[in-house]
Amino acid sequence: MNLAFAYTHSPIYFHFRQSPRDFVVEEVPLYSFSGEGAHLILKIRKKSLTTFELLKILSATFGIKENEIGYAGLKDKNALSIQHISLPRYLIESKIESFNHPQIKILNQTYHNNKIKLGHLKGNRFFIRLKKLDHLNAQKILEACKRITQFGIPNYFGYQRFGKEGNNYQLGLEIIEGKCKIRNKKLQNFLISAYQSYLFNLWLSLRLDISHLIANTAPESLHQALKIYLHCEEIPHHFSNMTYCKMLKNQPHCFKLLKGDSMCHYPFGKNFILNEMDNLIAESERFMRKEIAITGILSGAKAKVSEEEAGFLESRFLDSRIRSVGQRRYAWIFPENLSFHYKEQEAQGEIEFYLPKGAYATNLLREIAHREIVETIDLEFYEENTF
């Protein structure tokens, strides 16, 4: 899947292989734990284990069912991961002291009234080590980080979403076409969601291409340029309006907002439609200030579609055969606390940052590198279900 990049710098070269030493992720809970209640909350550090493998070990050790263990999200196997889990207090509290496992360490424990549920996390903090990095490429990373801090990044679904071969969305398509039947409901839903994610990525890539086109095309030539790019003669009439086209080009953000775009207050809040053409510059400035962000659709029966010019483009990536509810997802995010440190003697770089839930660290790394990141990784079957 050849997806567009947000930025136009030349490729940056380094070596990255996801491993517990070079990839660390720490979950940030959605809420503070109360310190009392029927559920024991463990802050756990795991190494080279999937979350499902962690659950199996805890289930066998404490003699409880896996579905009695609560967790907010799934973490990669090839990483050093810190996350919170909940267990029934009355069943296992007396067994905690004797717990010992070479790949699992209990860092802290407290209590809470409710079981932790999937999606109950604010986001994740990351540490990534890059190797074989020379001084010139390190300087280029610094500049890329400055731009990302200012403008943010597209919120693509990462390659992990699409399986080891990168094509599990095709099975999702075959399921909704009735060509493939899978008895395992969880697997079926996952594959359909991979297809929804695939359509989302294609739409977002197209919008980035069009943003670059707007930035590099004279307003009077934009209508014709879009015809050529989209291979379509029927282009919304507003793209022939010079005032509108100038407004698109003059937006301060690199991702150009269109009339009819579905926006959402950031990092959370209500969705709203950009109905007024005259407000595009002002809304782009709010986008620059990280007060709002554009959303994209995960095609489904009840997902609200954007309107006007934005809806014209989004409609290309809808599939009415998808029966799941569908919804909207942030198409653009703003990494926080992004820092880069270069160790010249070791020819290594260290990147630290925070991402909201549902965002992929390897996607940020791809944007910095301005190339596809080729690595060896064992993928966990069911990625964090945060959309």
Coordinates of N, CA and C in Angstrom, one line a residue, residues 4 36 72 95 105 116 125 164 177 248 298 302 353 356 365 375:
A4 N 0.6 8.2 0.8 CA 1.3 9.5 0.7 C 1.9 10.0 2.1
E36 N -9.3 1.5 46.1 CA -10.2 0.6 46.8 C -11.2 0.0 45.9
A72 N -6.7 -2.8 29.0 CA -7.1 -1.7 28.2 C -6.8 -1.8 26.7
K95 N -2.1 -14.6 46.5 CA -1.1 -15.4 45.6 C -0.1 -14.4 45.0
K105 N 7.2 -8.7 35.3 CA 7.5 -8.1 36.6 C 6.4 -7.2 37.0
I116 N -10.9 -3.2 34.4 CA -10.4 -2.5 33.2 C -11.0 -3.1 31.9
R125 N 3.1 6.1 25.9 CA 4.4 6.8 25.8 C 5.4 5.8 25.1
K164 N 0.9 -10.1 8.6 CA 2.2 -10.3 8.2 C 2.4 -10.1 6.7
E177 N -18.5 -9.6 0.7 CA -19.0 -10.0 -0.7 C -19.7 -11.3 -0.7
L248 N -8.1 27.8 -0.1 CA -7.5 26.5 0.1 C -6.0 26.7 0.1
L298 N -14.8 5.4 9.0 CA -14.7 3.9 9.0 C -16.0 3.5 8.5
K302 N -24.0 3.3 10.1 CA -24.5 4.5 10.8 C -23.5 5.6 10.9
F353 N 8.2 10.0 22.7 CA 7.0 10.8 22.4 C 5.8 10.1 23.0
P356 N -1.9 9.5 21.3 CA -3.2 9.1 21.8 C -3.5 7.7 21.4
L365 N 7.4 7.0 12.9 CA 8.7 6.7 12.5 C 8.8 6.7 10.9
E375 N 11.3 -4.0 8.7 CA 11.7 -4.6 10.0 C 11.2 -6.0 10.1

